[in-house]
Amino acid sequence: MKTRVISGVIAGLFGIAAIILTFSPYLDVLCFGVSLVSVYELMKVFGVKNKVMYALSLTFSALTIVNAGYGEKIGISFPIGAVVTVYVLAMLILMLADYEHITFEQAGLSMVASFLLPYALACFLKIRNLTDEFSAISRGHCRFLVWFCLASAVFTDTFAYFTGVKLGKHKLCPKISPKKTVEGAVGGIVGALIINIVALAICNAWVFHRPIPIPLWVMAIFSVVLSVISMFGDLSASTIKRNFGIKDFGNIIPGHGGIMDRMDSISFVTPVVYFTTVLLVKAFS
């Protein structure tokens, strides 16, 4: 418990740093590093050993982050579809060239590894850049949306854990994650909802120059949806770990495993936040 709490505090400090540095290049550097580590962790779990495959996957991950963060600003923006096409073709060529050692399963899992968290973090950076897409979205709004992503994942997990410990009786998915309970899930959803709505109400009243152009009740529903998606992300990661017979994806964070053990929920939440926010801003502004 003590190790988990200490590691949780450290993870929280990283989250605070991400919010403070929302418009700093350091956020891009952070996403870049986390992305590469996550790809390495997953490929190691998947049993990939081919060095060229590692190089291709890490390169794709790096391009995804750079493209999302500063691609248009520095004039080297590539359509994500084009990057994916080149990457997939390169993987297929590599598989054909070394078919005796590289299986289709390894190639497919490598592509999953290089797309899962890097794409989510690319969406995270695109959330930061929404102020460039919509005049109704200010920098303050973008900073809140960055918070919204992190809070929806982190507080859902935190409240679910402590509620489950105190009140948990009914198992949620016993075959996938035996410790998760229905009571914990409800506690996670409600806890994250309260935190998110209180934070938004305070920001609308005293922080933003103008309120965020999405009604409070819509953001409340959005928070609930994100909490559910966050739990699906967590359960999906648990399924992968069960399939490969491992407890954690890595050990870089004491008590919390690897990067993917902490970012599994984020990998599902951030793309939903980005695309849904775009739709909601168009609908309400």
PDB file of C-alpha atoms in Angstrom, residues 15-280:
ATOM      1  CA  GLY A  15       0.246  14.969 -14.232  1.00  0.00           C
ATOM      2  CA  ILE A  16       0.480  18.400 -12.600  1.00  0.00           C
ATOM      3  CA  ALA A  17       3.645  19.065 -14.589  1.00  0.00           C
ATOM      4  CA  ALA A  18       1.803  18.159 -17.798  1.00  0.00           C
ATOM      5  CA  ILE A  19      -0.948  20.673 -16.978  1.00  0.00           C
ATOM      6  CA  ILE A  20       1.488  23.449 -16.041  1.00  0.00           C
ATOM      7  CA  LEU A  21       3.611  22.788 -19.136  1.00  0.00           C
ATOM      8  CA  THR A  22       0.632  22.403 -21.491  1.00  0.00           C
ATOM      9  CA  PHE A  23       1.990  24.929 -23.991  1.00  0.00           C
ATOM     10  CA  SER A  24       5.653  24.235 -23.355  1.00  0.00           C
ATOM     11  CA  PRO A  25       7.854  22.130 -25.656  1.00  0.00           C
ATOM     12  CA  TYR A  26       8.629  20.072 -22.560  1.00  0.00           C
ATOM     13  CA  LEU A  27       5.176  18.484 -22.808  1.00  0.00           C
ATOM     14  CA  ASP A  28       6.067  17.284 -26.309  1.00  0.00           C
ATOM     15  CA  VAL A  29       9.357  15.918 -25.001  1.00  0.00           C
ATOM     16  CA  LEU A  30       7.499  14.127 -22.188  1.00  0.00           C
ATOM     17  CA  CYS A  31       4.990  12.581 -24.614  1.00  0.00           C
ATOM     18  CA  PHE A  32       7.827  11.641 -26.962  1.00  0.00           C
ATOM     19  CA  GLY A  33       9.751   9.809 -24.232  1.00  0.00           C
ATOM     20  CA  VAL A  34       6.705   8.088 -22.734  1.00  0.00           C
ATOM     21  CA  SER A  35       5.621   6.983 -26.200  1.00  0.00           C
ATOM     22  CA  LEU A  36       8.954   5.345 -27.024  1.00  0.00           C
ATOM     23  CA  VAL A  37       9.144   3.583 -23.656  1.00  0.00           C
ATOM     24  CA  SER A  38       5.605   2.240 -24.053  1.00  0.00           C
ATOM     25  CA  VAL A  39       6.394   0.820 -27.502  1.00  0.00           C
ATOM     26  CA  TYR A  40       9.526  -0.865 -26.165  1.00  0.00           C
ATOM     27  CA  GLU A  41       7.614  -2.325 -23.193  1.00  0.00           C
ATOM     28  CA  LEU A  42       4.847  -3.792 -25.330  1.00  0.00           C
ATOM     29  CA  MET A  43       7.172  -5.218 -27.977  1.00  0.00           C
ATOM     30  CA  LYS A  44       9.230  -6.871 -25.258  1.00  0.00           C
ATOM     31  CA  VAL A  45       6.059  -8.402 -23.775  1.00  0.00           C
ATOM     32  CA  PHE A  46       5.003  -9.576 -27.243  1.00  0.00           C
ATOM     33  CA  GLY A  47       8.342 -11.368 -27.652  1.00  0.00           C
ATOM     34  CA  VAL A  48       9.569  -9.327 -30.623  1.00  0.00           C
ATOM     35  CA  LYS A  49      13.345  -9.596 -31.056  1.00  0.00           C
ATOM     36  CA  ASN A  50      14.024  -8.325 -34.569  1.00  0.00           C
ATOM     37  CA  LYS A  51      16.024  -5.072 -34.290  1.00  0.00           C
ATOM     38  CA  VAL A  52      14.776  -3.671 -37.595  1.00  0.00           C
ATOM     39  CA  MET A  53      11.195  -4.199 -36.431  1.00  0.00           C
ATOM     40  CA  TYR A  54      12.014  -2.312 -33.244  1.00  0.00           C
ATOM     41  CA  ALA A  55      13.541   0.510 -35.294  1.00  0.00           C
ATOM     42  CA  LEU A  56      10.508   0.763 -37.592  1.00  0.00           C
ATOM     43  CA  SER A  57       8.050   0.759 -34.702  1.00  0.00           C
ATOM     44  CA  LEU A  58       9.956   3.333 -32.663  1.00  0.00           C
ATOM     45  CA  THR A  59      10.363   5.556 -35.734  1.00  0.00           C
ATOM     46  CA  PHE A  60       6.632   5.416 -36.445  1.00  0.00           C
ATOM     47  CA  SER A  61       5.919   6.263 -32.816  1.00  0.00           C
ATOM     48  CA  ALA A  62       8.300   9.228 -32.927  1.00  0.00           C
ATOM     49  CA  LEU A  63       6.801  10.561 -36.177  1.00  0.00           C
ATOM     50  CA  THR A  64       3.289  10.272 -34.752  1.00  0.00           C
ATOM     51  CA  ILE A  65       4.173  12.462 -31.758  1.00  0.00           C
ATOM     52  CA  VAL A  66       6.210  15.032 -33.701  1.00  0.00           C
ATOM     53  CA  ASN A  67       3.538  15.248 -36.390  1.00  0.00           C
ATOM     54  CA  ALA A  68       0.791  15.924 -33.841  1.00  0.00           C
ATOM     55  CA  GLY A  69       2.741  18.401 -31.745  1.00  0.00           C
ATOM     56  CA  TYR A  70       4.639  20.566 -34.188  1.00  0.00           C
ATOM     57  CA  GLY A  71       4.147  19.096 -37.654  1.00  0.00           C
ATOM     58  CA  GLU A  72       2.152  21.980 -39.106  1.00  0.00           C
ATOM     59  CA  LYS A  73       4.140  24.633 -37.240  1.00  0.00           C
ATOM     60  CA  ILE A  74       7.488  23.479 -38.621  1.00  0.00           C
ATOM     61  CA  GLY A  75       6.174  22.603 -42.062  1.00  0.00           C
ATOM     62  CA  ILE A  76       6.678  18.820 -42.036  1.00  0.00           C
ATOM     63  CA  SER A  77       3.137  17.676 -41.322  1.00  0.00           C
ATOM     64  CA  PHE A  78       2.176  14.355 -42.897  1.00  0.00           C
ATOM     65  CA  PRO A  79      -1.340  12.906 -43.174  1.00  0.00           C
ATOM     66  CA  ILE A  80      -1.561  10.159 -40.562  1.00  0.00           C
ATOM     67  CA  GLY A  81      -2.989   7.831 -43.209  1.00  0.00           C
ATOM     68  CA  ALA A  82       0.148   8.226 -45.333  1.00  0.00           C
ATOM     69  CA  VAL A  83       2.435   7.538 -42.370  1.00  0.00           C
ATOM     70  CA  VAL A  84       0.445   4.433 -41.397  1.00  0.00           C
ATOM     71  CA  THR A  85       0.463   3.162 -45.001  1.00  0.00           C
ATOM     72  CA  VAL A  86       4.244   3.477 -45.323  1.00  0.00           C
ATOM     73  CA  TYR A  87       4.740   1.852 -41.926  1.00  0.00           C
ATOM     74  CA  VAL A  88       2.469  -1.114 -42.694  1.00  0.00           C
ATOM     75  CA  LEU A  89       4.105  -1.653 -46.096  1.00  0.00           C
ATOM     76  CA  ALA A  90       7.567  -1.542 -44.501  1.00  0.00           C
ATOM     77  CA  MET A  91       6.463  -4.127 -41.929  1.00  0.00           C
ATOM     78  CA  LEU A  92       5.064  -6.432 -44.613  1.00  0.00           C
ATOM     79  CA  ILE A  93       8.250  -6.141 -46.677  1.00  0.00           C
ATOM     80  CA  LEU A  94      10.348  -6.913 -43.590  1.00  0.00           C
ATOM     81  CA  MET A  95       8.163  -9.924 -42.809  1.00  0.00           C
ATOM     82  CA  LEU A  96       8.553 -11.256 -46.354  1.00  0.00           C
ATOM     83  CA  ALA A  97      12.305 -10.632 -46.362  1.00  0.00           C
ATOM     84  CA  ASP A  98      12.816 -12.564 -43.121  1.00  0.00           C
ATOM     85  CA  TYR A  99       9.798 -14.880 -43.142  1.00  0.00           C
ATOM     86  CA  GLU A 100      11.716 -17.671 -41.384  1.00  0.00           C
ATOM     87  CA  HIS A 101      12.092 -15.595 -38.223  1.00  0.00           C
ATOM     88  CA  ILE A 102       9.283 -13.017 -38.326  1.00  0.00           C
ATOM     89  CA  THR A 103       5.714 -14.231 -38.010  1.00  0.00           C
ATOM     90  CA  PHE A 104       2.607 -12.353 -39.065  1.00  0.00           C
ATOM     91  CA  GLU A 105       1.575 -12.331 -35.404  1.00  0.00           C
ATOM     92  CA  GLN A 106       4.787 -10.543 -34.400  1.00  0.00           C
ATOM     93  CA  ALA A 107       4.349  -7.975 -37.158  1.00  0.00           C
ATOM     94  CA  GLY A 108       0.736  -7.360 -36.181  1.00  0.00           C
ATOM     95  CA  LEU A 109       1.514  -7.059 -32.474  1.00  0.00           C
ATOM     96  CA  SER A 110       4.385  -4.677 -33.236  1.00  0.00           C
ATOM     97  CA  MET A 111       1.988  -2.428 -35.131  1.00  0.00           C
ATOM     98  CA  VAL A 112      -0.447  -2.526 -32.211  1.00  0.00           C
ATOM     99  CA  ALA A 113       2.390  -1.606 -29.830  1.00  0.00           C
ATOM    100  CA  SER A 114       3.551   1.311 -31.959  1.00  0.00           C
ATOM    101  CA  PHE A 115       0.038   2.683 -32.429  1.00  0.00           C
ATOM    102  CA  LEU A 116      -1.728   2.210 -29.081  1.00  0.00           C
ATOM    103  CA  LEU A 117      -0.200   4.810 -26.749  1.00  0.00           C
ATOM    104  CA  PRO A 118       1.620   6.959 -29.363  1.00  0.00           C
ATOM    105  CA  TYR A 119      -1.674   7.715 -31.117  1.00  0.00           C
ATOM    106  CA  ALA A 120      -3.320   8.488 -27.768  1.00  0.00           C
ATOM    107  CA  LEU A 121      -0.523  10.889 -26.842  1.00  0.00           C
ATOM    108  CA  ALA A 122      -0.737  12.441 -30.304  1.00  0.00           C
ATOM    109  CA  CYS A 123      -4.412  13.145 -29.574  1.00  0.00           C
ATOM    110  CA  PHE A 124      -3.324  14.553 -26.207  1.00  0.00           C
ATOM    111  CA  LEU A 125      -1.123  17.079 -28.018  1.00  0.00           C
ATOM    112  CA  LYS A 126      -3.890  17.837 -30.501  1.00  0.00           C
ATOM    113  CA  ILE A 127      -6.168  18.651 -27.552  1.00  0.00           C
ATOM    114  CA  ARG A 128      -3.508  21.154 -26.490  1.00  0.00           C
ATOM    115  CA  ASN A 129      -3.612  22.627 -30.000  1.00  0.00           C
ATOM    116  CA  LEU A 130      -7.418  22.966 -30.207  1.00  0.00           C
ATOM    117  CA  THR A 131      -7.036  26.695 -29.624  1.00  0.00           C
ATOM    118  CA  ASP A 132      -5.436  26.861 -33.084  1.00  0.00           C
ATOM    119  CA  GLU A 133      -8.448  25.106 -34.636  1.00  0.00           C
ATOM    120  CA  PHE A 134     -11.321  26.953 -32.934  1.00  0.00           C
ATOM    121  CA  SER A 135     -11.576  30.619 -31.978  1.00  0.00           C
ATOM    122  CA  ALA A 136     -14.118  29.647 -29.292  1.00  0.00           C
ATOM    123  CA  ILE A 137     -11.454  27.584 -27.505  1.00  0.00           C
ATOM    124  CA  SER A 138      -8.932  29.553 -25.477  1.00  0.00           C
ATOM    125  CA  ARG A 139      -5.628  28.405 -24.049  1.00  0.00           C
ATOM    126  CA  GLY A 140      -7.302  28.151 -20.663  1.00  0.00           C
ATOM    127  CA  HIS A 141      -9.933  25.837 -22.122  1.00  0.00           C
ATOM    128  CA  CYS A 142      -7.208  23.649 -23.628  1.00  0.00           C
ATOM    129  CA  ARG A 143      -5.432  23.482 -20.300  1.00  0.00           C
ATOM    130  CA  PHE A 144      -8.680  22.351 -18.666  1.00  0.00           C
ATOM    131  CA  LEU A 145      -9.241  19.702 -21.353  1.00  0.00           C
ATOM    132  CA  VAL A 146      -5.754  18.354 -20.646  1.00  0.00           C
ATOM    133  CA  TRP A 147      -6.797  18.170 -16.982  1.00  0.00           C
ATOM    134  CA  PHE A 148     -10.099  16.571 -18.026  1.00  0.00           C
ATOM    135  CA  CYS A 149      -8.246  13.749 -19.804  1.00  0.00           C
ATOM    136  CA  LEU A 150      -5.944  13.031 -16.899  1.00  0.00           C
ATOM    137  CA  ALA A 151      -8.562  13.476 -14.173  1.00  0.00           C
ATOM    138  CA  SER A 152     -11.106  11.225 -15.872  1.00  0.00           C
ATOM    139  CA  ALA A 153      -8.585   8.393 -15.988  1.00  0.00           C
ATOM    140  CA  VAL A 154      -6.671   8.954 -12.746  1.00  0.00           C
ATOM    141  CA  PHE A 155      -9.584   9.784 -10.434  1.00  0.00           C
ATOM    142  CA  THR A 156     -11.749   6.999 -11.842  1.00  0.00           C
ATOM    143  CA  ASP A 157      -8.974   4.539 -11.016  1.00  0.00           C
ATOM    144  CA  THR A 158      -8.240   6.105  -7.617  1.00  0.00           C
ATOM    145  CA  PHE A 159     -11.834   6.308  -6.385  1.00  0.00           C
ATOM    146  CA  ALA A 160     -12.585   2.856  -7.798  1.00  0.00           C
ATOM    147  CA  TYR A 161      -9.647   1.394  -5.882  1.00  0.00           C
ATOM    148  CA  PHE A 162     -10.498   2.888  -2.490  1.00  0.00           C
ATOM    149  CA  THR A 163     -14.258   2.388  -2.870  1.00  0.00           C
ATOM    150  CA  GLY A 164     -13.642  -1.220  -3.866  1.00  0.00           C
ATOM    151  CA  VAL A 165     -11.391  -1.797  -0.845  1.00  0.00           C
ATOM    152  CA  LYS A 166     -13.984  -0.383   1.568  1.00  0.00           C
ATOM    153  CA  LEU A 167     -17.287  -1.418  -0.011  1.00  0.00           C
ATOM    154  CA  GLY A 168     -16.542  -3.906  -2.781  1.00  0.00           C
ATOM    155  CA  LYS A 169     -18.665  -7.074  -2.689  1.00  0.00           C
ATOM    156  CA  HIS A 170     -19.738  -7.880  -6.250  1.00  0.00           C
ATOM    157  CA  LYS A 171     -17.007  -8.786  -8.744  1.00  0.00           C
ATOM    158  CA  LEU A 172     -16.985  -6.771 -11.970  1.00  0.00           C
ATOM    159  CA  CYS A 173     -14.923  -9.046 -14.256  1.00  0.00           C
ATOM    160  CA  PRO A 174     -13.580 -11.875 -12.079  1.00  0.00           C
ATOM    161  CA  LYS A 175     -11.937 -13.765 -14.943  1.00  0.00           C
ATOM    162  CA  ILE A 176     -10.034 -10.700 -16.173  1.00  0.00           C
ATOM    163  CA  SER A 177      -9.395  -8.620 -13.053  1.00  0.00           C
ATOM    164  CA  PRO A 178     -10.531 -10.413  -9.861  1.00  0.00           C
ATOM    165  CA  LYS A 179      -9.999  -7.415  -7.554  1.00  0.00           C
ATOM    166  CA  LYS A 180     -12.280  -5.027  -9.459  1.00  0.00           C
ATOM    167  CA  THR A 181     -15.814  -4.682  -8.117  1.00  0.00           C
ATOM    168  CA  VAL A 182     -19.095  -3.160  -9.257  1.00  0.00           C
ATOM    169  CA  GLU A 183     -19.109  -0.929  -6.173  1.00  0.00           C
ATOM    170  CA  GLY A 184     -15.594   0.243  -7.005  1.00  0.00           C
ATOM    171  CA  ALA A 185     -16.604   1.040 -10.584  1.00  0.00           C
ATOM    172  CA  VAL A 186     -19.567   3.112  -9.407  1.00  0.00           C
ATOM    173  CA  GLY A 187     -17.364   4.891  -6.871  1.00  0.00           C
ATOM    174  CA  GLY A 188     -14.819   5.659  -9.575  1.00  0.00           C
ATOM    175  CA  ILE A 189     -17.437   7.121 -11.914  1.00  0.00           C
ATOM    176  CA  VAL A 190     -19.069   9.253  -9.200  1.00  0.00           C
ATOM    177  CA  GLY A 191     -15.753  10.426  -7.728  1.00  0.00           C
ATOM    178  CA  ALA A 192     -14.332  11.495 -11.087  1.00  0.00           C
ATOM    179  CA  LEU A 193     -17.634  13.181 -11.986  1.00  0.00           C
ATOM    180  CA  ILE A 194     -17.634  15.287  -8.818  1.00  0.00           C
ATOM    181  CA  ILE A 195     -13.987  16.312  -9.254  1.00  0.00           C
ATOM    182  CA  ASN A 196     -14.440  17.191 -12.937  1.00  0.00           C
ATOM    183  CA  ILE A 197     -17.651  19.192 -12.543  1.00  0.00           C
ATOM    184  CA  VAL A 198     -16.439  21.121  -9.486  1.00  0.00           C
ATOM    185  CA  ALA A 199     -13.194  21.946 -11.317  1.00  0.00           C
ATOM    186  CA  LEU A 200     -15.082  23.098 -14.426  1.00  0.00           C
ATOM    187  CA  ALA A 201     -17.540  25.200 -12.407  1.00  0.00           C
ATOM    188  CA  ILE A 202     -14.660  26.934 -10.612  1.00  0.00           C
ATOM    189  CA  CYS A 203     -12.793  27.542 -13.875  1.00  0.00           C
ATOM    190  CA  ASN A 204     -15.904  28.887 -15.636  1.00  0.00           C
ATOM    191  CA  ALA A 205     -16.615  31.251 -12.733  1.00  0.00           C
ATOM    192  CA  TRP A 206     -13.176  32.549 -11.789  1.00  0.00           C
ATOM    193  CA  VAL A 207     -10.451  31.326 -14.152  1.00  0.00           C
ATOM    194  CA  PHE A 208     -11.616  31.481 -17.777  1.00  0.00           C
ATOM    195  CA  HIS A 209     -12.163  34.849 -19.474  1.00  0.00           C
ATOM    196  CA  ARG A 210     -15.255  33.219 -20.988  1.00  0.00           C
ATOM    197  CA  PRO A 211     -16.881  29.878 -20.101  1.00  0.00           C
ATOM    198  CA  ILE A 212     -15.955  26.800 -22.080  1.00  0.00           C
ATOM    199  CA  PRO A 213     -18.414  26.590 -25.025  1.00  0.00           C
ATOM    200  CA  ILE A 214     -19.942  23.284 -23.893  1.00  0.00           C
ATOM    201  CA  PRO A 215     -22.828  23.182 -21.359  1.00  0.00           C
ATOM    202  CA  LEU A 216     -22.045  21.901 -17.877  1.00  0.00           C
ATOM    203  CA  TRP A 217     -24.616  19.089 -18.129  1.00  0.00           C
ATOM    204  CA  VAL A 218     -23.008  17.861 -21.358  1.00  0.00           C
ATOM    205  CA  MET A 219     -19.595  17.856 -19.692  1.00  0.00           C
ATOM    206  CA  ALA A 220     -21.113  15.851 -16.815  1.00  0.00           C
ATOM    207  CA  ILE A 221     -22.343  13.177 -19.224  1.00  0.00           C
ATOM    208  CA  PHE A 222     -18.969  13.353 -20.985  1.00  0.00           C
ATOM    209  CA  SER A 223     -17.198  12.697 -17.669  1.00  0.00           C
ATOM    210  CA  VAL A 224     -19.299   9.592 -16.980  1.00  0.00           C
ATOM    211  CA  VAL A 225     -18.638   8.251 -20.483  1.00  0.00           C
ATOM    212  CA  LEU A 226     -14.895   8.842 -20.087  1.00  0.00           C
ATOM    213  CA  SER A 227     -14.859   7.021 -16.749  1.00  0.00           C
ATOM    214  CA  VAL A 228     -16.481   3.985 -18.366  1.00  0.00           C
ATOM    215  CA  ILE A 229     -14.043   4.128 -21.287  1.00  0.00           C
ATOM    216  CA  SER A 230     -11.169   4.474 -18.833  1.00  0.00           C
ATOM    217  CA  MET A 231     -12.235   1.257 -17.107  1.00  0.00           C
ATOM    218  CA  PHE A 232     -12.502  -0.512 -20.467  1.00  0.00           C
ATOM    219  CA  GLY A 233      -8.926   0.566 -21.169  1.00  0.00           C
ATOM    220  CA  ASP A 234      -7.791  -0.813 -17.832  1.00  0.00           C
ATOM    221  CA  LEU A 235      -9.601  -4.115 -18.395  1.00  0.00           C
ATOM    222  CA  SER A 236      -8.212  -4.394 -21.935  1.00  0.00           C
ATOM    223  CA  ALA A 237      -4.686  -4.040 -20.573  1.00  0.00           C
ATOM    224  CA  SER A 238      -5.462  -6.689 -17.946  1.00  0.00           C
ATOM    225  CA  THR A 239      -6.642  -9.003 -20.725  1.00  0.00           C
ATOM    226  CA  ILE A 240      -3.372  -8.543 -22.619  1.00  0.00           C
ATOM    227  CA  LYS A 241      -1.342  -9.263 -19.481  1.00  0.00           C
ATOM    228  CA  ARG A 242      -3.371 -12.398 -18.760  1.00  0.00           C
ATOM    229  CA  ASN A 243      -2.925 -13.612 -22.339  1.00  0.00           C
ATOM    230  CA  PHE A 244       0.850 -13.234 -22.055  1.00  0.00           C
ATOM    231  CA  GLY A 245       1.103 -14.486 -18.471  1.00  0.00           C
ATOM    232  CA  ILE A 246       2.613 -11.341 -16.937  1.00  0.00           C
ATOM    233  CA  LYS A 247       1.745  -9.202 -13.909  1.00  0.00           C
ATOM    234  CA  ASP A 248       3.078  -5.874 -15.217  1.00  0.00           C
ATOM    235  CA  PHE A 249       4.238  -4.495 -18.560  1.00  0.00           C
ATOM    236  CA  GLY A 250       7.461  -3.264 -16.942  1.00  0.00           C
ATOM    237  CA  ASN A 251       8.987  -2.070 -13.674  1.00  0.00           C
ATOM    238  CA  ILE A 252       9.969   1.528 -14.381  1.00  0.00           C
ATOM    239  CA  ILE A 253       7.492   2.850 -11.744  1.00  0.00           C
ATOM    240  CA  PRO A 254       7.842   1.053  -8.369  1.00  0.00           C
ATOM    241  CA  GLY A 255       4.518  -0.355  -7.229  1.00  0.00           C
ATOM    242  CA  HIS A 256       2.810   0.542 -10.489  1.00  0.00           C
ATOM    243  CA  GLY A 257       4.740  -1.523 -13.057  1.00  0.00           C
ATOM    244  CA  GLY A 258       5.629  -0.006 -16.404  1.00  0.00           C
ATOM    245  CA  ILE A 259       4.491   2.995 -18.408  1.00  0.00           C
ATOM    246  CA  MET A 260       1.653   1.030 -20.005  1.00  0.00           C
ATOM    247  CA  ASP A 261       0.431  -0.096 -16.590  1.00  0.00           C
ATOM    248  CA  ARG A 262      -0.215   3.563 -15.740  1.00  0.00           C
ATOM    249  CA  MET A 263      -1.235   4.775 -19.192  1.00  0.00           C
ATOM    250  CA  ASP A 264      -3.631   1.994 -20.211  1.00  0.00           C
ATOM    251  CA  SER A 265      -6.693   4.113 -19.406  1.00  0.00           C
ATOM    252  CA  ILE A 266      -5.219   7.237 -21.019  1.00  0.00           C
ATOM    253  CA  SER A 267      -4.691   5.341 -24.270  1.00  0.00           C
ATOM    254  CA  PHE A 268      -8.466   4.969 -24.596  1.00  0.00           C
ATOM    255  CA  VAL A 269      -9.558   8.293 -23.091  1.00  0.00           C
ATOM    256  CA  THR A 270      -7.550  10.894 -25.021  1.00  0.00           C
ATOM    257  CA  PRO A 271      -8.721  10.024 -28.565  1.00  0.00           C
ATOM    258  CA  VAL A 272     -12.337  10.128 -27.344  1.00  0.00           C
ATOM    259  CA  VAL A 273     -11.769  13.497 -25.642  1.00  0.00           C
ATOM    260  CA  TYR A 274     -10.216  14.996 -28.763  1.00  0.00           C
ATOM    261  CA  PHE A 275     -12.779  13.863 -31.339  1.00  0.00           C
ATOM    262  CA  THR A 276     -15.797  14.360 -29.059  1.00  0.00           C
ATOM    263  CA  THR A 277     -14.636  17.851 -28.077  1.00  0.00           C
ATOM    264  CA  VAL A 278     -14.313  18.796 -31.743  1.00  0.00           C
ATOM    265  CA  LEU A 279     -17.898  17.637 -32.359  1.00  0.00           C
ATOM    266  CA  LEU A 280     -19.248  19.362 -29.238  1.00  0.00           C
TER     267      LEU A 280
END
